[in-house]
Each structure stands twice: as structure tokens, then as C-alpha cells.
PDB file of C-alpha atoms in Angstrom:
ATOM      1  CA  MET Y1130       0.132  -0.098   0.037  1.00 49.00           C
ATOM      2  CA  THR Y1131       1.505   3.730  -1.695  1.00 54.00           C
ATOM      3  CA  ALA Y1132       0.804   6.695   0.308  1.00 51.00           C
ATOM      4  CA  ALA Y1133      -1.100   7.827  -2.437  1.00 52.00           C
ATOM      5  CA  ASP Y1134      -3.585   4.898  -1.733  1.00 55.00           C
ATOM      6  CA  ALA Y1135      -2.700   6.085   2.884  1.00 54.00           C
ATOM      7  CA  SER Y1136      -4.444   9.915   1.721  1.00 56.00           C
ATOM      8  CA  PRO Y1137      -7.470  10.045   2.857  1.00 56.00           C
ATOM      9  CA  PRO Y1138     -11.039  10.309   0.605  1.00 54.00           C
ATOM     10  CA  GLN Y1139     -11.199  13.878  -1.111  1.00 56.00           C
ATOM     11  CA  ARG Y1140     -14.565  16.131  -1.091  1.00 53.00           C
ATOM     12  CA  GLY Y1141     -17.159  15.286  -3.875  1.00 52.00           C
ATOM     13  CA  ALA Y1142     -15.895  11.087  -4.290  1.00 54.00           C
ATOM     14  CA  GLY Y1143     -19.192  10.183  -3.791  1.00 57.00           C
ATOM     15  CA  VAL Y1144     -17.671   9.107   0.214  1.00 61.00           C
ATOM     16  CA  ASP Y1145     -21.556   8.444   1.979  1.00 68.00           C
ATOM     17  CA  VAL Y1146     -21.994  11.307   4.644  1.00 67.00           C
ATOM     18  CA  ASP Y1147     -24.486  10.315   7.584  1.00 70.00           C
ATOM     19  CA  ALA Y1148     -26.764  13.373   7.902  1.00 70.00           C
ATOM     20  CA  VAL Y1149     -28.204  13.958  11.292  1.00 68.00           C
ATOM     21  CA  PRO Y1150     -30.638  16.172  11.287  1.00 74.00           C
ATOM     22  CA  LEU Y1151     -30.245  19.018  13.902  1.00 74.00           C
ATOM     23  CA  ARG Y1152     -32.527  18.634  17.103  1.00 76.00           C
ATOM     24  CA  HIS Y1153     -34.198  21.865  18.627  1.00 75.00           C
ATOM     25  CA  PRO Y1154     -35.934  20.686  21.776  1.00 79.00           C
ATOM     26  CA  GLY Y1155     -36.432  24.638  22.901  1.00 81.00           C
ATOM     27  CA  ARG Y1156     -38.869  24.858  20.021  1.00 82.00           C
ATOM     28  CA  TRP Y1157     -40.401  22.219  21.274  1.00 83.00           C
ATOM     29  CA  ALA Y1158     -40.842  23.010  24.684  1.00 85.00           C
ATOM     30  CA  ALA Y1159     -41.980  26.577  23.837  1.00 85.00           C
ATOM     31  CA  GLY Y1160     -44.506  25.088  21.024  1.00 86.00           C
ATOM     32  CA  VAL Y1161     -46.456  22.276  23.927  1.00 87.00           C
ATOM     33  CA  ALA Y1162     -46.272  24.619  26.385  1.00 89.00           C
ATOM     34  CA  ILE Y1163     -47.561  27.141  23.933  1.00 91.00           C
ATOM     35  CA  GLY Y1164     -50.549  24.961  22.854  1.00 90.00           C
ATOM     36  CA  VAL Y1165     -50.898  24.245  26.376  1.00 90.00           C
ATOM     37  CA  LEU Y1166     -51.823  27.719  27.234  1.00 91.00           C
ATOM     38  CA  ALA Y1167     -53.680  28.108  23.883  1.00 90.00           C
ATOM     39  CA  ALA Y1168     -55.853  24.829  24.921  1.00 90.00           C
ATOM     40  CA  MET Y1169     -56.641  26.245  28.854  1.00 89.00           C
ATOM     41  CA  GLY Y1170     -57.643  29.700  27.262  1.00 85.00           C
ATOM     42  CA  VAL Y1171     -60.191  28.013  24.963  1.00 87.00           C
ATOM     43  CA  HIS Y1172     -61.212  25.659  27.643  1.00 82.00           C
ATOM     44  CA  SER Y1173     -62.155  28.814  30.016  1.00 82.00           C
ATOM     45  CA  LEU Y1174     -63.746  30.775  27.434  1.00 81.00           C
ATOM     46  CA  VAL Y1175     -66.243  27.523  26.995  1.00 83.00           C
ATOM     47  CA  THR Y1176     -66.771  26.169  30.349  1.00 83.00           C
ATOM     48  CA  ASN Y1177     -66.149  30.072  32.250  1.00 83.00           C
ATOM     49  CA  ARG Y1178     -69.848  31.282  32.688  1.00 85.00           C
ATOM     50  CA  ASN Y1179     -69.373  34.696  33.875  1.00 84.00           C
ATOM     51  CA  PHE Y1180     -68.380  35.855  30.247  1.00 83.00           C
ATOM     52  CA  GLN Y1181     -71.875  35.385  29.868  1.00 85.00           C
ATOM     53  CA  TRP Y1182     -71.518  35.427  25.764  1.00 87.00           C
ATOM     54  CA  GLY Y1183     -75.254  35.393  24.782  1.00 87.00           C
ATOM     55  CA  THR Y1184     -75.688  38.870  26.780  1.00 88.00           C
ATOM     56  CA  VAL Y1185     -72.426  39.832  24.620  1.00 88.00           C
ATOM     57  CA  GLY Y1186     -74.779  38.226  21.254  1.00 89.00           C
ATOM     58  CA  ASP Y1187     -77.800  40.471  22.776  1.00 90.00           C
ATOM     59  CA  TYR Y1188     -75.746  43.954  23.256  1.00 92.00           C
ATOM     60  CA  LEU Y1189     -73.268  43.549  20.605  1.00 91.00           C
ATOM     61  CA  PHE Y1190     -75.532  44.825  17.738  1.00 92.00           C
ATOM     62  CA  ALA Y1191     -77.329  47.517  20.189  1.00 92.00           C
ATOM     63  CA  GLU Y1192     -78.555  50.851  19.432  1.00 93.00           C
ATOM     64  CA  PRO Y1193     -76.278  52.719  21.629  1.00 93.00           C
ATOM     65  CA  VAL Y1194     -73.057  50.288  21.205  1.00 94.00           C
ATOM     66  CA  LEU Y1195     -73.691  51.416  17.285  1.00 94.00           C
ATOM     67  CA  ARG Y1196     -73.801  55.000  17.665  1.00 94.00           C
ATOM     68  CA  GLY Y1197     -71.022  55.169  20.314  1.00 93.00           C
ATOM     69  CA  MET Y1198     -68.845  52.941  17.227  1.00 94.00           C
ATOM     70  CA  TRP Y1199     -69.436  55.709  15.098  1.00 94.00           C
ATOM     71  CA  ALA Y1200     -68.485  58.162  17.431  1.00 94.00           C
ATOM     72  CA  THR Y1201     -65.563  56.836  18.001  1.00 95.00           C
ATOM     73  CA  VAL Y1202     -64.938  56.304  14.171  1.00 95.00           C
ATOM     74  CA  TYR Y1203     -65.764  59.832  13.987  1.00 93.00           C
ATOM     75  CA  LEU Y1204     -62.963  61.025  16.189  1.00 94.00           C
ATOM     76  CA  THR Y1205     -60.507  58.925  15.370  1.00 95.00           C
ATOM     77  CA  VAL Y1206     -60.558  60.199  11.340  1.00 95.00           C
ATOM     78  CA  ILE Y1207     -61.511  64.449  12.549  1.00 95.00           C
ATOM     79  CA  ALA Y1208     -58.651  63.503  15.037  1.00 95.00           C
ATOM     80  CA  MET Y1209     -55.582  61.993  12.956  1.00 94.00           C
ATOM     81  CA  ALA Y1210     -56.827  64.526  10.132  1.00 95.00           C
ATOM     82  CA  ILE Y1211     -55.655  67.607  12.691  1.00 95.00           C
ATOM     83  CA  GLY Y1212     -53.157  65.911  13.527  1.00 94.00           C
ATOM     84  CA  ILE Y1213     -50.853  64.425  10.209  1.00 93.00           C
ATOM     85  CA  VAL Y1214     -51.498  68.432   8.684  1.00 94.00           C
ATOM     86  CA  GLY Y1215     -50.654  69.701  12.299  1.00 94.00           C
ATOM     87  CA  GLY Y1216     -47.688  67.187  12.250  1.00 93.00           C
ATOM     88  CA  ILE Y1217     -47.076  68.734   8.683  1.00 91.00           C
ATOM     89  CA  VAL Y1218     -47.013  72.375   9.352  1.00 92.00           C
ATOM     90  CA  LEU Y1219     -44.626  71.580  12.772  1.00 94.00           C
ATOM     91  CA  ALA Y1220     -42.203  70.037  11.522  1.00 91.00           C
ATOM     92  CA  ILE Y1221     -42.173  72.155   8.117  1.00 88.00           C
ATOM     93  CA  LEU Y1222     -41.619  74.969  11.033  1.00 91.00           C
ATOM     94  CA  ARG Y1223     -38.939  73.013  13.100  1.00 91.00           C
ATOM     95  CA  MET Y1224     -36.835  72.661  10.262  1.00 86.00           C
ATOM     96  CA  SER Y1225     -37.109  76.129   9.347  1.00 86.00           C
ATOM     97  CA  PRO Y1226     -33.859  78.123   9.477  1.00 86.00           C
ATOM     98  CA  ASN Y1227     -35.528  80.934  11.161  1.00 90.00           C
ATOM     99  CA  PRO Y1228     -34.696  80.007  14.903  1.00 91.00           C
ATOM    100  CA  VAL Y1229     -37.854  82.060  15.967  1.00 94.00           C
ATOM    101  CA  VAL Y1230     -40.152  79.968  13.885  1.00 92.00           C
ATOM    102  CA  ALA Y1231     -38.664  76.735  14.495  1.00 92.00           C
ATOM    103  CA  GLY Y1232     -37.957  77.387  18.920  1.00 93.00           C
ATOM    104  CA  ALA Y1233     -41.705  78.121  18.102  1.00 94.00           C
ATOM    105  CA  ALA Y1234     -42.328  74.900  16.698  1.00 94.00           C
ATOM    106  CA  TRP Y1235     -40.046  73.100  19.553  1.00 94.00           C
ATOM    107  CA  LEU Y1236     -42.090  74.618  22.692  1.00 96.00           C
ATOM    108  CA  TYR Y1237     -45.505  73.240  21.258  1.00 95.00           C
ATOM    109  CA  ILE Y1238     -44.162  69.565  20.740  1.00 94.00           C
ATOM    110  CA  TRP Y1239     -42.431  69.832  23.663  1.00 95.00           C
ATOM    111  CA  PHE Y1240     -45.797  70.491  25.979  1.00 95.00           C
ATOM    112  CA  PHE Y1241     -47.879  68.801  23.898  1.00 94.00           C
ATOM    113  CA  ARG Y1242     -45.514  65.246  24.591  1.00 93.00           C
ATOM    114  CA  GLY Y1243     -44.392  66.288  28.210  1.00 93.00           C
ATOM    115  CA  THR Y1244     -48.614  66.319  29.287  1.00 93.00           C
ATOM    116  CA  PRO Y1245     -50.651  63.595  29.258  1.00 94.00           C
ATOM    117  CA  LEU Y1246     -53.146  63.741  26.703  1.00 94.00           C
ATOM    118  CA  LEU Y1247     -55.909  62.645  29.281  1.00 93.00           C
ATOM    119  CA  VAL Y1248     -54.596  66.413  31.179  1.00 93.00           C
ATOM    120  CA  GLN Y1249     -55.157  68.313  28.717  1.00 93.00           C
ATOM    121  CA  ILE Y1250     -58.599  66.287  27.572  1.00 94.00           C
ATOM    122  CA  LEU Y1251     -60.074  67.425  30.635  1.00 93.00           C
ATOM    123  CA  PHE Y1252     -58.365  70.849  30.404  1.00 91.00           C
ATOM    124  CA  TRP Y1253     -60.262  71.181  27.474  1.00 91.00           C
ATOM    125  CA  SER Y1254     -63.531  70.640  29.033  1.00 90.00           C
ATOM    126  CA  PHE Y1255     -62.737  72.948  31.903  1.00 89.00           C
ATOM    127  CA  ILE Y1256     -61.860  75.579  29.401  1.00 86.00           C
ATOM    128  CA  GLY Y1257     -64.823  77.733  30.446  1.00 83.00           C
ATOM    129  CA  ALA Y1258     -63.597  78.212  33.855  1.00 83.00           C
ATOM    130  CA  LEU Y1259     -60.102  79.557  32.449  1.00 82.00           C
ATOM    131  CA  TYR Y1260     -61.522  81.355  29.960  1.00 81.00           C
ATOM    132  CA  PRO Y1261     -65.024  81.966  30.950  1.00 78.00           C
ATOM    133  CA  ARG Y1262     -65.860  84.015  27.118  1.00 77.00           C
ATOM    134  CA  LEU Y1263     -64.202  83.522  23.381  1.00 75.00           C
ATOM    135  CA  SER Y1264     -63.474  85.795  21.432  1.00 73.00           C
ATOM    136  CA  LEU Y1265     -61.999  86.962  18.075  1.00 74.00           C
ATOM    137  CA  GLY Y1266     -60.840  90.660  17.205  1.00 70.00           C
ATOM    138  CA  ILE Y1267     -58.642  93.207  16.757  1.00 75.00           C
ATOM    139  CA  PRO Y1268     -54.768  91.865  19.666  1.00 74.00           C
ATOM    140  CA  PHE Y1269     -55.090  93.727  22.729  1.00 70.00           C
ATOM    141  CA  GLY Y1270     -58.088  95.982  20.719  1.00 68.00           C
ATOM    142  CA  PRO Y1271     -61.933  95.176  20.549  1.00 72.00           C
ATOM    143  CA  SER Y1272     -63.294  92.548  19.880  1.00 71.00           C
ATOM    144  CA  LEU Y1273     -64.820  91.432  17.137  1.00 71.00           C
ATOM    145  CA  VAL Y1274     -67.016  88.103  17.983  1.00 74.00           C
ATOM    146  CA  SER Y1275     -67.119  86.824  21.117  1.00 72.00           C
ATOM    147  CA  GLY Y1276     -69.129  83.967  22.510  1.00 75.00           C
ATOM    148  CA  ASP Y1277     -69.546  81.703  25.631  1.00 76.00           C
ATOM    149  CA  ALA Y1278     -66.514  79.391  25.810  1.00 75.00           C
ATOM    150  CA  ASN Y1279     -69.011  76.585  26.605  1.00 75.00           C
ATOM    151  CA  HIS Y1280     -71.217  77.338  23.985  1.00 78.00           C
ATOM    152  CA  ILE Y1281     -67.989  77.010  21.286  1.00 77.00           C
ATOM    153  CA  VAL Y1282     -65.972  74.222  23.026  1.00 81.00           C
ATOM    154  CA  PRO Y1283     -68.817  71.614  23.784  1.00 87.00           C
ATOM    155  CA  LEU Y1284     -67.613  68.126  24.166  1.00 88.00           C
ATOM    156  CA  PHE Y1285     -66.504  66.922  21.095  1.00 90.00           C
ATOM    157  CA  ALA Y1286     -65.083  70.164  20.319  1.00 90.00           C
ATOM    158  CA  ALA Y1287     -62.781  68.899  23.276  1.00 91.00           C
ATOM    159  CA  ALA Y1288     -62.511  65.557  22.264  1.00 93.00           C
ATOM    160  CA  VAL Y1289     -61.354  66.089  19.050  1.00 94.00           C
ATOM    161  CA  LEU Y1290     -59.269  69.505  20.024  1.00 93.00           C
ATOM    162  CA  GLY Y1291     -57.186  67.115  22.640  1.00 93.00           C
ATOM    163  CA  LEU Y1292     -56.965  64.319  20.704  1.00 95.00           C
ATOM    164  CA  GLY Y1293     -55.976  66.537  17.510  1.00 95.00           C
ATOM    165  CA  LEU Y1294     -53.560  69.121  18.709  1.00 95.00           C
ATOM    166  CA  ASN Y1295     -51.792  65.918  21.245  1.00 95.00           C
ATOM    167  CA  GLU Y1296     -51.437  63.782  17.918  1.00 95.00           C
ATOM    168  CA  ALA Y1297     -49.683  66.631  16.010  1.00 95.00           C
ATOM    169  CA  ALA Y1298     -46.962  67.039  18.214  1.00 94.00           C
ATOM    170  CA  TYR Y1299     -45.736  63.827  17.484  1.00 94.00           C
ATOM    171  CA  MET Y1300     -47.221  63.283  13.424  1.00 94.00           C
ATOM    172  CA  ALA Y1301     -44.105  66.167  13.615  1.00 93.00           C
ATOM    173  CA  GLU Y1302     -42.036  64.188  15.203  1.00 92.00           C
ATOM    174  CA  ILE Y1303     -42.606  61.049  12.460  1.00 92.00           C
ATOM    175  CA  VAL Y1304     -42.716  63.827   9.378  1.00 90.00           C
ATOM    176  CA  ARG Y1305     -39.385  65.618   9.813  1.00 89.00           C
ATOM    177  CA  ALA Y1306     -37.700  62.390  10.773  1.00 87.00           C
ATOM    178  CA  GLY Y1307     -39.104  61.049   7.248  1.00 85.00           C
ATOM    179  CA  ILE Y1308     -37.966  64.292   5.946  1.00 81.00           C
ATOM    180  CA  ASN Y1309     -34.183  63.985   6.975  1.00 83.00           C
ATOM    181  CA  GLY Y1310     -34.642  59.924   5.346  1.00 80.00           C
ATOM    182  CA  VAL Y1311     -34.330  61.769   1.951  1.00 78.00           C
ATOM    183  CA  ASP Y1312     -30.616  62.233   0.119  1.00 76.00           C
ATOM    184  CA  ALA Y1313     -30.004  66.038   0.634  1.00 74.00           C
ATOM    185  CA  GLY Y1314     -28.291  65.811  -2.855  1.00 77.00           C
ATOM    186  CA  GLN Y1315     -32.362  65.935  -4.084  1.00 73.00           C
ATOM    187  CA  THR Y1316     -32.829  69.223  -2.261  1.00 74.00           C
ATOM    188  CA  GLU Y1317     -29.400  70.542  -3.557  1.00 75.00           C
ATOM    189  CA  ALA Y1318     -30.348  69.110  -7.521  1.00 79.00           C
ATOM    190  CA  ALA Y1319     -34.268  70.386  -7.318  1.00 77.00           C
ATOM    191  CA  SER Y1320     -32.301  74.258  -5.830  1.00 76.00           C
ATOM    192  CA  ALA Y1321     -30.377  74.218  -8.529  1.00 79.00           C
ATOM    193  CA  LEU Y1322     -33.097  73.608 -10.723  1.00 76.00           C
ATOM    194  CA  GLY Y1323     -34.211  77.230  -9.912  1.00 76.00           C
ATOM    195  CA  MET Y1324     -37.402  75.106  -7.779  1.00 77.00           C
ATOM    196  CA  SER Y1325     -38.510  76.843  -3.892  1.00 75.00           C
ATOM    197  CA  ARG Y1326     -38.411  74.763  -1.094  1.00 74.00           C
ATOM    198  CA  ALA Y1327     -41.946  74.234  -1.432  1.00 74.00           C
ATOM    199  CA  LEU Y1328     -42.216  73.243  -4.161  1.00 79.00           C
ATOM    200  CA  THR Y1329     -39.081  71.040  -3.634  1.00 79.00           C
ATOM    201  CA  LEU Y1330     -40.762  69.647  -0.575  1.00 77.00           C
ATOM    202  CA  ARG Y1331     -43.957  69.476  -2.417  1.00 74.00           C
ATOM    203  CA  ARG Y1332     -42.277  67.470  -5.450  1.00 77.00           C
ATOM    204  CA  ILE Y1333     -39.574  65.684  -5.209  1.00 78.00           C
ATOM    205  CA  VAL Y1334     -38.537  65.494  -1.162  1.00 79.00           C
ATOM    206  CA  LEU Y1335     -42.162  64.508   0.940  1.00 78.00           C
ATOM    207  CA  PRO Y1336     -43.066  62.019  -2.218  1.00 77.00           C
ATOM    208  CA  GLN Y1337     -39.901  60.002  -1.036  1.00 79.00           C
ATOM    209  CA  ALA Y1338     -40.165  60.291   2.811  1.00 80.00           C
ATOM    210  CA  MET Y1339     -43.644  59.061   2.637  1.00 81.00           C
ATOM    211  CA  ARG Y1340     -42.117  55.362   2.762  1.00 81.00           C
ATOM    212  CA  THR Y1341     -40.710  56.472   5.933  1.00 83.00           C
ATOM    213  CA  ILE Y1342     -44.179  57.726   7.023  1.00 86.00           C
ATOM    214  CA  ILE Y1343     -46.602  55.515   6.116  1.00 85.00           C
ATOM    215  CA  PRO Y1344     -46.016  52.790   8.660  1.00 85.00           C
ATOM    216  CA  PRO Y1345     -45.577  54.659  12.009  1.00 88.00           C
ATOM    217  CA  THR Y1346     -49.057  56.630  10.589  1.00 89.00           C
ATOM    218  CA  GLY Y1347     -50.571  53.580  10.344  1.00 88.00           C
ATOM    219  CA  ASN Y1348     -49.714  52.439  13.904  1.00 90.00           C
ATOM    220  CA  GLU Y1349     -50.505  56.459  15.827  1.00 92.00           C
ATOM    221  CA  THR Y1350     -54.362  55.910  13.507  1.00 92.00           C
ATOM    222  CA  ILE Y1351     -54.908  52.514  15.403  1.00 93.00           C
ATOM    223  CA  SER Y1352     -53.351  53.616  18.878  1.00 93.00           C
ATOM    224  CA  MET Y1353     -55.711  56.685  17.536  1.00 94.00           C
ATOM    225  CA  LEU Y1354     -58.980  54.709  16.910  1.00 94.00           C
ATOM    226  CA  LYS Y1355     -58.182  52.696  21.151  1.00 93.00           C
ATOM    227  CA  THR Y1356     -56.806  56.648  22.728  1.00 93.00           C
ATOM    228  CA  THR Y1357     -60.565  57.867  22.343  1.00 93.00           C
ATOM    229  CA  SER Y1358     -61.250  55.764  24.473  1.00 93.00           C
ATOM    230  CA  LEU Y1359     -60.200  58.464  27.238  1.00 93.00           C
ATOM    231  CA  VAL Y1360     -62.639  61.372  26.195  1.00 93.00           C
ATOM    232  CA  SER Y1361     -65.408  58.498  28.171  1.00 91.00           C
ATOM    233  CA  VAL Y1362     -63.463  60.927  30.982  1.00 91.00           C
ATOM    234  CA  ILE Y1363     -65.270  63.771  29.716  1.00 90.00           C
ATOM    235  CA  SER Y1364     -69.096  61.608  29.291  1.00 87.00           C
ATOM    236  CA  TYR Y1365     -68.190  62.373  25.544  1.00 90.00           C
ATOM    237  CA  ASN Y1366     -70.725  59.048  23.868  1.00 89.00           C
ATOM    238  CA  GLU Y1367     -68.519  57.445  21.759  1.00 92.00           C
ATOM    239  CA  LEU Y1368     -67.481  53.910  21.949  1.00 93.00           C
ATOM    240  CA  LEU Y1369     -66.342  52.146  26.216  1.00 93.00           C
ATOM    241  CA  ASN Y1370     -68.365  55.320  27.424  1.00 93.00           C
ATOM    242  CA  ALA Y1371     -71.670  54.036  25.671  1.00 93.00           C
ATOM    243  CA  THR Y1372     -71.115  50.104  27.037  1.00 94.00           C
ATOM    244  CA  ARG Y1373     -70.086  51.871  30.516  1.00 93.00           C
ATOM    245  CA  LEU Y1374     -73.488  53.715  30.848  1.00 92.00           C
ATOM    246  CA  ILE Y1375     -75.360  49.843  29.072  1.00 92.00           C
ATOM    247  CA  TYR Y1376     -73.407  48.405  32.597  1.00 90.00           C
ATOM    248  CA  ALA Y1377     -74.005  51.743  34.689  1.00 90.00           C
ATOM    249  CA  ARG Y1378     -78.415  50.165  34.874  1.00 91.00           C
ATOM    250  CA  ASN Y1379     -77.668  46.862  34.270  1.00 88.00           C
ATOM    251  CA  PHE Y1380     -74.547  46.134  36.605  1.00 88.00           C
ATOM    252  CA  GLN Y1381     -73.022  42.694  33.528  1.00 89.00           C
ATOM    253  CA  THR Y1382     -69.903  44.718  33.731  1.00 89.00           C
ATOM    254  CA  ILE Y1383     -68.038  42.119  31.836  1.00 91.00           C
ATOM    255  CA  PRO Y1384     -69.825  41.281  28.799  1.00 92.00           C
ATOM    256  CA  LEU Y1385     -70.331  44.781  28.077  1.00 93.00           C
ATOM    257  CA  LEU Y1386     -66.658  44.898  28.386  1.00 93.00           C
ATOM    258  CA  ILE Y1387     -66.214  42.630  26.431  1.00 93.00           C
ATOM    259  CA  VAL Y1388     -68.270  43.608  23.403  1.00 94.00           C
ATOM    260  CA  ALA Y1389     -66.250  47.211  23.606  1.00 94.00           C
ATOM    261  CA  ALA Y1390     -63.103  45.266  23.201  1.00 94.00           C
ATOM    262  CA  LEU Y1391     -65.173  42.855  20.064  1.00 95.00           C
ATOM    263  CA  TRP Y1392     -65.666  46.275  18.241  1.00 95.00           C
ATOM    264  CA  TYR Y1393     -61.571  48.180  19.860  1.00 95.00           C
ATOM    265  CA  LEU Y1394     -60.634  45.041  17.974  1.00 95.00           C
ATOM    266  CA  ALA Y1395     -62.594  44.265  14.710  1.00 95.00           C
ATOM    267  CA  LEU Y1396     -61.861  48.429  13.870  1.00 94.00           C
ATOM    268  CA  THR Y1397     -57.664  48.112  14.467  1.00 94.00           C
ATOM    269  CA  SER Y1398     -57.948  44.722  11.898  1.00 93.00           C
ATOM    270  CA  VAL Y1399     -59.784  46.975   9.174  1.00 92.00           C
ATOM    271  CA  LEU Y1400     -56.926  49.671  10.182  1.00 91.00           C
ATOM    272  CA  THR Y1401     -54.469  47.162  10.431  1.00 90.00           C
ATOM    273  CA  VAL Y1402     -55.318  45.248   6.659  1.00 89.00           C
ATOM    274  CA  GLY Y1403     -55.227  48.951   5.619  1.00 86.00           C
ATOM    275  CA  GLN Y1404     -51.858  50.365   6.604  1.00 83.00           C
ATOM    276  CA  HIS Y1405     -50.453  47.135   5.161  1.00 83.00           C
ATOM    277  CA  GLN Y1406     -52.196  48.306   1.392  1.00 83.00           C
ATOM    278  CA  LEU Y1407     -50.775  51.429   1.074  1.00 80.00           C
ATOM    279  CA  GLU Y1408     -47.077  50.238   2.924  1.00 78.00           C
ATOM    280  CA  ARG Y1409     -47.202  47.687  -0.326  1.00 79.00           C
ATOM    281  CA  ARG Y1410     -47.951  51.144  -2.643  1.00 77.00           C
ATOM    282  CA  PHE Y1411     -45.374  52.982  -1.656  1.00 71.00           C
ATOM    283  CA  ALA Y1412     -42.681  50.269  -1.042  1.00 67.00           C
ATOM    284  CA  ARG Y1413     -42.637  49.942  -4.750  1.00 63.00           C
ATOM    285  CA  GLY Y1414     -39.954  50.145  -6.664  1.00 49.00           C
ATOM    286  CA  THR Y1415     -39.929  52.688  -8.784  1.00 44.00           C
ATOM    287  CA  LEU Y1416     -39.036  50.368 -12.081  1.00 36.00           C
ATOM    288  CA  PRO Y1417     -41.927  47.792 -12.067  1.00 40.00           C
ATOM    289  CA  ARG Y1418     -40.591  43.945 -13.849  1.00 42.00           C
ATOM    290  CA  VAL Y1419     -40.738  42.298 -17.045  1.00 37.00           C
ATOM    291  CA  GLY Y1420     -44.430  41.277 -16.944  1.00 42.00           C
ATOM    292  CA  GLN Y1421     -46.231  42.975 -14.060  1.00 45.00           C
ATOM    293  CA  ARG Y1422     -47.722  45.867 -13.984  1.00 45.00           C
ATOM    294  CA  ARG Y1423     -47.555  48.846 -11.980  1.00 43.00           C
TER     295      ARG Y1423
END
């Protein structure tokens, strides 16, 4: 037997290899534990009579609950509209080269992000205690129009102002992050072509920043839908307050809270699907693949 015959077999020479699959006992243990917990949860939902699923079914589509649900939707849409528009304006002001304008925008964001939203909602609902009459006129001069603050700022307006103005502070930082994520060369090229700052922002920067802005905006919208429940503290008849008024009369607290939770889950699921579609829309490449429609 020569030295060449004693050399080890070369890779790829048809040597049989016993492949042993990698075992993951931790995954199996975690899967079994989750399965057991899920089975226990389903068993509790089915067997625990305190859930009172019959009562849940009776009130799920009750007229007061549906009115509260639509009020929640209205609040979410209007507050997010105020938040998005205000956030864009604040972000632009925050990035202004004018230190006074940028400082004022920073002060607004600092205040509304630094105080609890519940306090802001309560503040707007009691604005009449601070300013009994609201007026519009010449600064430091005579007022042209005035009225009772409690009539000018009813519960709905207090809820919208509290939610919308607070949301604008958070959206301002989201929009600013999206704008800063766009390459500065885009702005320089637009400036070299003679485009104004406003036109550059509207036609060049914001469309590219949407990829970064859309996902957190979707999260803020879903969060806003649930945050509207805070306005129940001022007795505005949104979804949570509508169910609270019912169980205050019939003492069916748990079933009515389940009704509210089911509607919140349904609405947030719809918003989640909408967010996913928007993200897909703005995540498309600039050039379609061969055979793929834009």
C-alpha cells in the first residue's frame, strides 16, 4: 500500500455522509407550552359562565353601542386629520432656518408631548373655567366676535382638540424623521434647477419620505382609535362610554366590556389591513419587473 493509497478521500468523491438533522428541543418545548396555554384559554372561554356570551350577543349590535362605535370612528378620523396636517406644518416649521419659528414649533412639541393626554382632554373640557368667554378681534384691542366658551367648545370639540392637537406633536416628529431620511442631494439638485423650497418639499421630498412616514402613521392611527376611549372621562358618548352607561344600569360589567373589546378588535383589524395595503403601495420600486403591472 503506497502513500497515495493511504491519503484521505477527497471531497465530492462519492463518500457517504450520515447527515444528522439538527434538533431543537427548546422549540418543541415552547410549542407544547403555548399549545397547552391556548387550550386552557379556550377551555376557560367556553366553560366559564361569567363571560355570559349570550349577553354579549344581545348587546353587540345594540343601537347605543353602534352609535358609540361610529362616534369612535368619527373621532379617530377627525383627530388624525388634525394630527397629520398639524404634524406636517410643525415639522416644516421645526426645520425652518428661522430660529424663532423653529423654537416655537419645538416649544409646541415639547409641551404637548410632555403633558398627559388625559390632562389635555380635561383641560379643553373645562376651558370655560379659565376663559368664560372666547373672543376674536384685534390683538390688544376690541373684540369683533365673542361667545360663551362652553357653547363654543362643547364636549365633541373638547375631545377633538385634545386628541388632535396632541397627535400633531407626535406626527411632527414622524414627518421630520421621514424628511431627514431623504438624501440631501435631492434638495440640492432641485434648488439647482430653480425650484422653490415649498415646491421641492411638495414634489420631491415628501413623496420619497412617505415610505418612512406611512408605517408609523398607521400605528398612530390604530393607537388613536383606542385612545379615543379616554374621552369617556368627559362623558362624551363614544364606544367605551356607551357600554359603560349600559352596564351602569344592568350591572353586566364584564359582558359589556367584552362587547367594547370586540368592536375595538374589529376596527383595529380593518385599519391594520389598510396600513398593510398602503405600505405595499409606497414600497413599490420605481421600475416594475418584466411582465409586472404597475
